[in-house]
Short mmCIF file of C-alpha atoms and ligand atoms in Angstrom, two decimals:
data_model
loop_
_atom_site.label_atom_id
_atom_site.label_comp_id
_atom_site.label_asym_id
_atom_site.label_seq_id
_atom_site.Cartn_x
_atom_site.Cartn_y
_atom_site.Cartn_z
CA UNK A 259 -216.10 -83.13 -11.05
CA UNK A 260 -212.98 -81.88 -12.64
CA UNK A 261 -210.29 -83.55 -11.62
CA UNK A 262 -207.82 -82.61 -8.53
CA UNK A 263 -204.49 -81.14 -9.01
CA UNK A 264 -202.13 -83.20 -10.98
CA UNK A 265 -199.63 -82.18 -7.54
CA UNK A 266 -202.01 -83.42 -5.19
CA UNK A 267 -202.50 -86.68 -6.87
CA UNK A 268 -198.92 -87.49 -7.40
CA UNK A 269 -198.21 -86.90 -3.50
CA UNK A 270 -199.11 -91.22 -3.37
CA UNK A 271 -199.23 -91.48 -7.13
CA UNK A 272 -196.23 -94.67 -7.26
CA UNK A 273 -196.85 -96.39 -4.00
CA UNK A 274 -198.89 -96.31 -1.23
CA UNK A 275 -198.55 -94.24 1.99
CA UNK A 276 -196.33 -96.88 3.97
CA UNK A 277 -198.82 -96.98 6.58
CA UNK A 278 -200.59 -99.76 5.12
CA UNK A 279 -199.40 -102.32 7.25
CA UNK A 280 -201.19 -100.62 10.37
CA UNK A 281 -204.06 -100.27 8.77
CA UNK A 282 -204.47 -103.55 8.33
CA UNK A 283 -203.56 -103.97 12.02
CA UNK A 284 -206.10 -101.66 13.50
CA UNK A 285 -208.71 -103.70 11.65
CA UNK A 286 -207.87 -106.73 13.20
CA UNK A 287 -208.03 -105.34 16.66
CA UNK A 288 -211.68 -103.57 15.66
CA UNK A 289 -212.66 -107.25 14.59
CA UNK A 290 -211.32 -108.09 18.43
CA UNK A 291 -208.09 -109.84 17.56
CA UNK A 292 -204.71 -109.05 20.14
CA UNK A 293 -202.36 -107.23 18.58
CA UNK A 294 -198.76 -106.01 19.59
CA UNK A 295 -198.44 -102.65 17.80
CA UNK A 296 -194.66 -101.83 17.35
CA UNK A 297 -195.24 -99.48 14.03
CA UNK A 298 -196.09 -96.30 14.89
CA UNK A 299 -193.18 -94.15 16.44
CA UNK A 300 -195.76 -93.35 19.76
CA UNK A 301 -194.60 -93.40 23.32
CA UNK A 302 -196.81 -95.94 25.38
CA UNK A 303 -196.21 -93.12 28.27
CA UNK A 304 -198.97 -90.42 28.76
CA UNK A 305 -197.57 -86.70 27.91
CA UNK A 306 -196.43 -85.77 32.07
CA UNK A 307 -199.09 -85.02 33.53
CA UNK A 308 -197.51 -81.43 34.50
CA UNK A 309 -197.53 -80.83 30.87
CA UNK A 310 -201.21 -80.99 30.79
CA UNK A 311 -201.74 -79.24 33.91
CA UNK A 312 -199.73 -76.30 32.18
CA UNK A 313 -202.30 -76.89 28.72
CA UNK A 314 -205.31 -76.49 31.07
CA UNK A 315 -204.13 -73.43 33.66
CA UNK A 316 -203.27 -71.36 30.00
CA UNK A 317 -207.05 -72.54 28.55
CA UNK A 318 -209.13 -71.57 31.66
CA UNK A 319 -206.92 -68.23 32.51
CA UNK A 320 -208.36 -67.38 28.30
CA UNK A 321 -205.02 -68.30 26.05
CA UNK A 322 -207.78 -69.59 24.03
CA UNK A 323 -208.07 -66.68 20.65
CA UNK A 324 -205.48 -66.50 18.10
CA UNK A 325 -202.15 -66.68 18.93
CA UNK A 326 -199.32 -65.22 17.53
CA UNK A 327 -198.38 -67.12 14.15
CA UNK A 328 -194.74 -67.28 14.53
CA UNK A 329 -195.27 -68.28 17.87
CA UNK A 330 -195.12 -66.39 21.38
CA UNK A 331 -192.13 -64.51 22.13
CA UNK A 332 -191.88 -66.35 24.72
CA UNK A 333 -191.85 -70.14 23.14
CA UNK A 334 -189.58 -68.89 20.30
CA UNK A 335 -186.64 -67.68 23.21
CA UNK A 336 -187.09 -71.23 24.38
CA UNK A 337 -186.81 -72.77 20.92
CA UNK A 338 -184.06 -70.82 20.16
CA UNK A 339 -182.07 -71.80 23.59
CA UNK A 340 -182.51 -74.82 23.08
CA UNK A 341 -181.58 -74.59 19.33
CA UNK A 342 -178.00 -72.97 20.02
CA UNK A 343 -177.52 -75.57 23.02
CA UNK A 344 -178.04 -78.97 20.77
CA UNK A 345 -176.60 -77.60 17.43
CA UNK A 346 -173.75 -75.36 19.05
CA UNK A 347 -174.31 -72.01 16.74
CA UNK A 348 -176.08 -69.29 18.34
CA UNK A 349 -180.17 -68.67 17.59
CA UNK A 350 -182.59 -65.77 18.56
CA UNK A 351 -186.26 -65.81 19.15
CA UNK A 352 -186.49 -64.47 15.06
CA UNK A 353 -184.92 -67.33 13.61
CA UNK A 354 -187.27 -69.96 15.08
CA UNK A 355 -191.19 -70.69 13.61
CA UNK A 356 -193.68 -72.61 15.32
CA UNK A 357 -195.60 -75.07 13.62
CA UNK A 358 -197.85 -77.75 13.89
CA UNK A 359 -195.41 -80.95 14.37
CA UNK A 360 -191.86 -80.90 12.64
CA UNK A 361 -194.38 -82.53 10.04
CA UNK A 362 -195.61 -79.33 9.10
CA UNK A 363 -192.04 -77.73 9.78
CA UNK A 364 -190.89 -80.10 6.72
CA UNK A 365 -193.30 -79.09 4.48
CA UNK A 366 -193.32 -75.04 5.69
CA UNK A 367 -189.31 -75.22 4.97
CA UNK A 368 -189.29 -76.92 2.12
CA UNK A 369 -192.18 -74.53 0.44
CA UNK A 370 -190.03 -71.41 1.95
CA UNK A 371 -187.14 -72.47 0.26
CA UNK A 372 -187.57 -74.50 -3.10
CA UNK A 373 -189.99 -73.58 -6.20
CA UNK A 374 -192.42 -76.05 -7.80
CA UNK A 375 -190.35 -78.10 -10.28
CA UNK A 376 -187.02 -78.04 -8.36
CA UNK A 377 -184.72 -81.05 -6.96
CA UNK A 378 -184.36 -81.80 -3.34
CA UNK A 379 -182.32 -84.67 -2.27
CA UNK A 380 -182.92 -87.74 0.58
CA UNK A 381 -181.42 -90.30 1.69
CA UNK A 382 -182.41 -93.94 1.37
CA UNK A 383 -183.72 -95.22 4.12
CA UNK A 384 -185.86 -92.12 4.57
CA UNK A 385 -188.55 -91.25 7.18
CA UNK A 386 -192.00 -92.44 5.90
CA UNK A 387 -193.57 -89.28 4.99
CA UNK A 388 -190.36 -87.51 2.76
CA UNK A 389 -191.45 -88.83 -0.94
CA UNK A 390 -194.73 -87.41 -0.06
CA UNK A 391 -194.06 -84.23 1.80
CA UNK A 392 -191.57 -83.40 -1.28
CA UNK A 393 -193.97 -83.88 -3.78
CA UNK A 394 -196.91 -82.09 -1.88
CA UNK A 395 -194.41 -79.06 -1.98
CA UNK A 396 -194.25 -79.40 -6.19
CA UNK A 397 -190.70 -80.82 -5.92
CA UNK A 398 -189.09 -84.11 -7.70
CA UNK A 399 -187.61 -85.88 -4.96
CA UNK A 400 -184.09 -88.00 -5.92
CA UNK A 401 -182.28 -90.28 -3.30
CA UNK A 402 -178.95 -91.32 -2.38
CA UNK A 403 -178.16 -94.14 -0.70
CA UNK A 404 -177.21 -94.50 3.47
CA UNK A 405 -176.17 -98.66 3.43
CA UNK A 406 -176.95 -101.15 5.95
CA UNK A 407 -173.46 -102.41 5.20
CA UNK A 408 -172.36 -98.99 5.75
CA UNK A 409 -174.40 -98.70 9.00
CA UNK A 410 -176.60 -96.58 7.28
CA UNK A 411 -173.61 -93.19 7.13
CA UNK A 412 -174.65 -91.75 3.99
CA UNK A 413 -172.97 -92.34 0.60
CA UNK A 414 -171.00 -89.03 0.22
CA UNK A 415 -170.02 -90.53 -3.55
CA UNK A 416 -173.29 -91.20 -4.54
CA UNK A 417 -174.71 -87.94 -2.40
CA UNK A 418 -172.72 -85.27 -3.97
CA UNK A 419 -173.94 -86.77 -7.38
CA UNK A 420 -177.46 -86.77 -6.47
CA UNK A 421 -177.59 -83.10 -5.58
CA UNK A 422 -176.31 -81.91 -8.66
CA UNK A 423 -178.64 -78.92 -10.11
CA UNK A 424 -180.65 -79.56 -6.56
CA UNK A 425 -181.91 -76.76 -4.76
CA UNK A 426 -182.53 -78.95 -0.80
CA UNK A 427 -180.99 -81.60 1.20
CA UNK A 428 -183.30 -83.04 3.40
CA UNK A 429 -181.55 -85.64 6.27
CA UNK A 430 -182.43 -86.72 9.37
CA UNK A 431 -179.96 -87.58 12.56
CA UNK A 432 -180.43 -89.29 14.51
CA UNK A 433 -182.82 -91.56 11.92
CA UNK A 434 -185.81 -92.68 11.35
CA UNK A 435 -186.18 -95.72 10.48
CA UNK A 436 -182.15 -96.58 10.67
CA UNK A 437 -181.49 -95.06 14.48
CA UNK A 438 -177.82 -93.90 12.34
CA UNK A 439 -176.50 -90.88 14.35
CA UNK A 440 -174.46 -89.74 11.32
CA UNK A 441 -170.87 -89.37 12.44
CA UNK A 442 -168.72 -85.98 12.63
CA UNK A 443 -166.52 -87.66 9.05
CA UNK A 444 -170.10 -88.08 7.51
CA UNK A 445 -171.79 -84.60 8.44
CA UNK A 446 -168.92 -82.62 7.50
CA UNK A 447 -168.95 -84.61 4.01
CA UNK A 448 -172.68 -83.51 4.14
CA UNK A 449 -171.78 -79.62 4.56
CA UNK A 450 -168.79 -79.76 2.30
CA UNK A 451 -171.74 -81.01 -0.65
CA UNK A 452 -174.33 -78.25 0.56
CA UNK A 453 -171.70 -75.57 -0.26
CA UNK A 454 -170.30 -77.04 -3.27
CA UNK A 455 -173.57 -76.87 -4.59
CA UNK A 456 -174.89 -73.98 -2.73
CA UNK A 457 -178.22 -75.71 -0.96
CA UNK A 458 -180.07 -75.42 1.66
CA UNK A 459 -180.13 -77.96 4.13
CA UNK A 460 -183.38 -79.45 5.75
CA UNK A 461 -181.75 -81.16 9.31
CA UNK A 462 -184.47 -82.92 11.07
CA UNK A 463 -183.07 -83.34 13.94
CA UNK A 464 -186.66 -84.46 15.76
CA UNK A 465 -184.93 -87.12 17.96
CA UNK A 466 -181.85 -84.78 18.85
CA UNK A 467 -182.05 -85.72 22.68
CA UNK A 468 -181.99 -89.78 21.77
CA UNK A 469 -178.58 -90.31 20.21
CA UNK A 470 -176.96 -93.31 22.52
CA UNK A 471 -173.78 -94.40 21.33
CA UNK A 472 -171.78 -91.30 20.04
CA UNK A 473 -173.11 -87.75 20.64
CA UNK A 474 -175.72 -85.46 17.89
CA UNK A 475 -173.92 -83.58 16.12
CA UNK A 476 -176.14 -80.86 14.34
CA UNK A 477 -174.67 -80.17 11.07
CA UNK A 478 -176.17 -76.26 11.32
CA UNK A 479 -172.86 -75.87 14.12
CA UNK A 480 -170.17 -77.22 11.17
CA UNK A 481 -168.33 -73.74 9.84
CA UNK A 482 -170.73 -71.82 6.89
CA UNK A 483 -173.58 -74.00 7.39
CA UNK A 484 -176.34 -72.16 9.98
CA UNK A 485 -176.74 -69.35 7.30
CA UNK A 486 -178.10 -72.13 4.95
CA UNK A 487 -179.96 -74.71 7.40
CA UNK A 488 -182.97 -74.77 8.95
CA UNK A 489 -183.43 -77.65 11.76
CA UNK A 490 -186.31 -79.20 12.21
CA UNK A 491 -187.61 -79.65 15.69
CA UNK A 492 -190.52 -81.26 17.96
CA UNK A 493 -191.49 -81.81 21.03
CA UNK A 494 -193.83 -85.16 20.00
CA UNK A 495 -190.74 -87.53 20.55
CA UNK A 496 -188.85 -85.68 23.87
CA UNK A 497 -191.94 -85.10 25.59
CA UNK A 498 -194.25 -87.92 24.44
CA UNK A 499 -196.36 -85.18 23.00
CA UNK A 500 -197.63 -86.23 19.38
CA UNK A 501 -200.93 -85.66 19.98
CA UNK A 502 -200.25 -82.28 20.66
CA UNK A 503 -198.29 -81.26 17.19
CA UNK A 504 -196.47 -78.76 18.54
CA UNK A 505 -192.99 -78.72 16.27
CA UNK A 506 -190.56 -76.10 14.62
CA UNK A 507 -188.34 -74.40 12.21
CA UNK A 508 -185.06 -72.51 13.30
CA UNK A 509 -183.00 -71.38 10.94
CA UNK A 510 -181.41 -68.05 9.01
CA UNK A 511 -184.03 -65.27 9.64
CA UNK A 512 -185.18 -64.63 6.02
CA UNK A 513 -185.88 -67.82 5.62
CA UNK A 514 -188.15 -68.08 9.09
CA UNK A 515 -189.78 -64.97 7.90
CA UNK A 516 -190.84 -66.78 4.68
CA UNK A 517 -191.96 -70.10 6.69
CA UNK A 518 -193.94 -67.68 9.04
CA UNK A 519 -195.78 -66.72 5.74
CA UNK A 520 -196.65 -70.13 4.42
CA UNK A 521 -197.78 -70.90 8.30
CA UNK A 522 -199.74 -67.74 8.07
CA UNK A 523 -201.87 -68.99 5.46
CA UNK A 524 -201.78 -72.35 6.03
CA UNK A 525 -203.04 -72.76 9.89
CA UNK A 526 -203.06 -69.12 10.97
CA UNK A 527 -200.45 -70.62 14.06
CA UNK A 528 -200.90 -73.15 16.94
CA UNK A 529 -203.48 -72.28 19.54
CA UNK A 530 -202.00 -70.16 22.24
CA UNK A 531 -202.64 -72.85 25.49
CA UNK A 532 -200.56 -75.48 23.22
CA UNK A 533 -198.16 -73.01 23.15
CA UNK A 534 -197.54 -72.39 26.76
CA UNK A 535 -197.44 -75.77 27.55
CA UNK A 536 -194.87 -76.45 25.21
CA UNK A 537 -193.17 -73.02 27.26
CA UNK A 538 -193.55 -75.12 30.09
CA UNK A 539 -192.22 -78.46 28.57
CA UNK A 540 -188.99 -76.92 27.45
CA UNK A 541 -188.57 -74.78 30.06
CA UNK A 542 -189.64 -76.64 33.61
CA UNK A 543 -189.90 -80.46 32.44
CA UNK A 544 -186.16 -81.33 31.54
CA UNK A 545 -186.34 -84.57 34.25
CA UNK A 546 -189.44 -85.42 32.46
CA UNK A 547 -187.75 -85.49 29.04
CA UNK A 548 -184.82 -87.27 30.51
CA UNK A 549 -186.81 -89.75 32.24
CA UNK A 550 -188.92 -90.55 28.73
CA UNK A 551 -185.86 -90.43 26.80
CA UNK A 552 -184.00 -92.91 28.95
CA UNK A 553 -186.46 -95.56 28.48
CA UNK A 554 -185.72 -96.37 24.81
CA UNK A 555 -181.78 -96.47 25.54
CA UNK A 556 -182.83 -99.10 27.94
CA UNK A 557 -185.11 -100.89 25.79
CA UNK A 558 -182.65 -100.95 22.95
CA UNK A 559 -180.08 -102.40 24.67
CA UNK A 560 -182.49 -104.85 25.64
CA UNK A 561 -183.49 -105.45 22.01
CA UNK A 562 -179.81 -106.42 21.35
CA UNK A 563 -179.51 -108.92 24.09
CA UNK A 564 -183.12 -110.58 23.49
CA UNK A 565 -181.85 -110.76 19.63
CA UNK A 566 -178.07 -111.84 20.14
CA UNK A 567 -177.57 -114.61 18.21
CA UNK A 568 -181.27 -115.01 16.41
CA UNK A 569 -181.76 -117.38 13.29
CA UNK A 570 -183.17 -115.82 10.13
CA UNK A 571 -182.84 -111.81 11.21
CA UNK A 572 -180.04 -109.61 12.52
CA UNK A 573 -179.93 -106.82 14.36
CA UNK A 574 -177.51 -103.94 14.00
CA UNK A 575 -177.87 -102.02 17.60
CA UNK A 576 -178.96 -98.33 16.70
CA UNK A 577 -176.98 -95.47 17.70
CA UNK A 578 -179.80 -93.43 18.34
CA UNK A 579 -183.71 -92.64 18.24
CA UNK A 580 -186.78 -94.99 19.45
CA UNK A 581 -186.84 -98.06 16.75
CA UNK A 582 -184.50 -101.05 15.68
CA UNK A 583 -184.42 -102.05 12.34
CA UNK A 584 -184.17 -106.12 11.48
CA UNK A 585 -182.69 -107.51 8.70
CA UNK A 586 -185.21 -110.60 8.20
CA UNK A 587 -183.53 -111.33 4.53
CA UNK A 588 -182.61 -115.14 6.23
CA UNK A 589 -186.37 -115.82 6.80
CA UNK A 590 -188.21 -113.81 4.52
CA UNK A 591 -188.29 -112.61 0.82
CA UNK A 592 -188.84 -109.02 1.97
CA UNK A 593 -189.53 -106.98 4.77
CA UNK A 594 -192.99 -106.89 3.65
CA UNK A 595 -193.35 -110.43 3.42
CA UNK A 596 -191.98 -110.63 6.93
CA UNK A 597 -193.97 -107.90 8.43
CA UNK A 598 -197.55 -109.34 7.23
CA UNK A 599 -196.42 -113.10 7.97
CA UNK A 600 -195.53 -111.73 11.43
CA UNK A 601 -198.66 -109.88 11.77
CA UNK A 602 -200.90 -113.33 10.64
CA UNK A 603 -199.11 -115.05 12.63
CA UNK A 604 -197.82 -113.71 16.01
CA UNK A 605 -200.26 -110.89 16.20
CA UNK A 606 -197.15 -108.67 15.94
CA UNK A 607 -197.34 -105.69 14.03
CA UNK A 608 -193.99 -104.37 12.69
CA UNK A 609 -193.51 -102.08 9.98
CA UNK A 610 -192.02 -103.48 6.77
CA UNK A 611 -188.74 -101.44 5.70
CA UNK A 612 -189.96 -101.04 2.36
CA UNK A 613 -192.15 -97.98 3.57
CA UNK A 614 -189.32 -96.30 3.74
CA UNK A 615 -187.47 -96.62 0.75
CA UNK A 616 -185.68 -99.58 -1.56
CA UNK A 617 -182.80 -98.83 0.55
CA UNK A 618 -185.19 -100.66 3.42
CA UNK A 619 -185.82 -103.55 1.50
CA UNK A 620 -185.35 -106.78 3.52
CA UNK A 621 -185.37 -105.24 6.63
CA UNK A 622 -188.60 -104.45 9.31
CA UNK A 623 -188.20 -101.76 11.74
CA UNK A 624 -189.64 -102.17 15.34
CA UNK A 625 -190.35 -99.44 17.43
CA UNK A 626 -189.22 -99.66 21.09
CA UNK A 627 -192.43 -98.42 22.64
CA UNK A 628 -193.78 -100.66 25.01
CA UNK A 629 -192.68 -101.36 28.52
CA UNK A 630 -189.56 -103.37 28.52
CA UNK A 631 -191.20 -106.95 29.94
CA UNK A 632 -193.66 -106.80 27.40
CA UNK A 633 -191.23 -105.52 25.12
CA UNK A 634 -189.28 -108.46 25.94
CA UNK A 635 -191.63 -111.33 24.99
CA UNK A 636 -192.81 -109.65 21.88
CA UNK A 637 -189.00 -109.82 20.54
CA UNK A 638 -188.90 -113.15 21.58
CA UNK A 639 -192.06 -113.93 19.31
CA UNK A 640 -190.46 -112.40 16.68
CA UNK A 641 -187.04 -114.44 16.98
CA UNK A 642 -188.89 -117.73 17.28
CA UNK A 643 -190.77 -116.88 14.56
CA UNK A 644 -187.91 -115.75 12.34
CA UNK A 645 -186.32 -118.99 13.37
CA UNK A 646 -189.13 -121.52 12.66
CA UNK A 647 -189.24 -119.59 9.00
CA UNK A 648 -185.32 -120.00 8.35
CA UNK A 649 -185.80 -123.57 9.13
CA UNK A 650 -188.38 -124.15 6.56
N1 PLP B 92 -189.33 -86.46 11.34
C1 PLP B 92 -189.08 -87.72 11.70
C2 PLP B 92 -187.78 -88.32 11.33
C3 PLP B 92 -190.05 -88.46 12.39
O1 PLP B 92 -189.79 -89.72 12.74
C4 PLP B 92 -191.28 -87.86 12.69
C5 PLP B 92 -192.35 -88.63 13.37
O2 PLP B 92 -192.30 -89.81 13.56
C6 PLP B 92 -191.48 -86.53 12.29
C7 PLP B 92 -190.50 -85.86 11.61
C8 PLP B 92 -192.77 -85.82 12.54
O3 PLP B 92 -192.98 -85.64 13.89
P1 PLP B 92 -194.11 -84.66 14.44
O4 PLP B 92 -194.83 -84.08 13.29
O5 PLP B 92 -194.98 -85.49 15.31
O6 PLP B 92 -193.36 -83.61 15.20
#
């Protein structure tokens, strides 16, 4: 066989996917074992069931050939409401692509906008999938730090170094894995780089409606920046939807028209009854979102009061988005040593903060997705478990 594309194989060529940790989990509960999943980013919740009913009126009424590949007129007006609403700069129905998942929105973008060989820039901590996504788009991928000290803000400094000669910023607020909501001081820093060194900016902004402690701030409304960004949207997070992988691009239209391209011969668009449900989700299911959006403020202030205190690991209450992230460095060597310890142990999966970047290291994030009683005791696992290993 000759061999696959020297691309393709460098997409996990230094490190594995970051997933491995739940792998290893969902083959202990094949060979029967309990386990507490907290790794994936997955509501518990069902998608509302209205939702569905709106999937399966659209299928039997015959939305069932191919759909428009930008998306229906329809669910782009929606996008794009929503889109000027949450970043504050206005948006029409041609500056907004459908795709499957924001996940296919990163990659879309970042094809539309950068050429095999070029520099984009992320931050450290990064969402699990960025190092990958980069490189399946042909494009060297450097970092800049965001802290824990710093409460994960990015390192403007170090930042504005990293994207010299780069063509893309990539960031994410509020974040995955940190739950930073990047702060006005920080996101004008941000834009002030992006036009110093004329890029674009990828904003994934996929957990826009959970920022708890100081409001999103999308950094496409700061002044010269919505001609060069193109946010990144979903409806897997707001609507408990990730089955669904309905996501999108808004942005400058050029840019959209070039994403609508690379969709075009990538998936040929989303199949037209996923599209009018997601019509219906943003349009007629607001107390739905709010309802599904208000658990995980709830649960993380109850992750800070079941934690308060804790020996061996810390917790830095997020600002925003659905996970906390531990700093187990008193009871552990690393967050992977923590995370499969846990797992052995407890029955507890976590995922280690190594999967998503160096900038992770020491540290185990733990997603907020079960009910709040079980929720509860699983924490409580964790910080006796933490504890017996700091006394050791
Ligand atoms: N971006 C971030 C920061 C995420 O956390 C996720 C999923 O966890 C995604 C993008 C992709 O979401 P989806 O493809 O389900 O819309």
């Amino acid at each position: 066989m000759p061999d696959p594309s020297r691309r393709s194989r460098a997409i996990y060529a230094d490190e594995g996917d970051g997933w491995e940790l739940l792998d290893r989990a969902r083959a202990m509960i094949r060979a029967g074992r309990q386990v507490i999943n907290l790794t994936l980013g997955e509501h518990e919740d069902p998608t509302p069931p209205r939702i569905v009913e709106a999937l399966v009126a659209a299928a039997r009424a015959g939305d069932t050939r191919y759909a428009p590949v930008q998306g229906t007129p329809a669910l782009r007006a929606a996008v794009a409401a929503r889109t000027a609403a949450r970043t504050g700069a206005p948006c029409g129905p041609d500056q907004v692509a459908v795709t499957a998942g924001g996940q296919a929105a990163l990659l879309y973008a970042l094809l539309a906008v950068a050429d095999a060989g070029e520099t984009c820039v992320i931050l450290d901590p990064h969402y699990a999938t960025y190092p990958g996504t980069l490189r399946a788009a042909g494009l060297a991928v450097r970092t800049a730090p965001a802290r824990p000290e710093a409460g994960f803000q990015p390192d403007l400094a170090a930042l504005d170094a990293a994207c010299r000669g780069a063509r893309a910023l990539l960031i994410n607020t509020p974040n995955n894995p940190t739950g930073a909501v990047y702060d006005r001081a920080h996101l004008e820093g941000v834009a002030e780089i992006c036009r110093r060194h004329d890029l674009w900016l990828i904003s994934d902004e996929v957990y826009d409606g959970m920022a708890w402690t100081r409001p999103h701030l999308s950094p496409r409304g700061l002044p010269g920046m919505a001609e060069r960004t193109l946010v990144i949207g979903s409806l897997s997070k707001s609507h408990a939807m990730t089955g669904w992988r309905l996501g999108w691009a808004a942005g400058p239209v050029a840019a959209v028209e070039v994403i609508r391209d690379v969709a075009l011969n990538a998936a040929y668009g989303l199949p037209g009854f996923i599209q009018a449900a997601g019509l219906f989700a943003l349009t007629e299911a607001g107390a739905e979102e709010a309802a599904l959006t208000a658990a995980f403020r709830r649960r993380r202030d109850l992750a800070a009061e079941a934690l308060a205190g804790a020996r061996g690991l810390r917790l830095s209450p997020p600002d925003g988005g659905m996970y906390v992230m531990l700093d187990v460095r008193g009871a552990a060597s690393g967050g992977g040593a923590f995370a499969e310890a846990l797992l052995e142990a407890e029955g507890i999966a976590v995922m280690p903060g190594e999967s998503f970047g160096a900038g992770a290291a020491g540290h185990v994030r733990v997603a907020l997705t079960v009910p709040e009683a079980a929720l509860v005791q699983a924490l409580g696992r964790i910080r006796d478990f933490a504890a017996r290993r700091a006394a050791a």
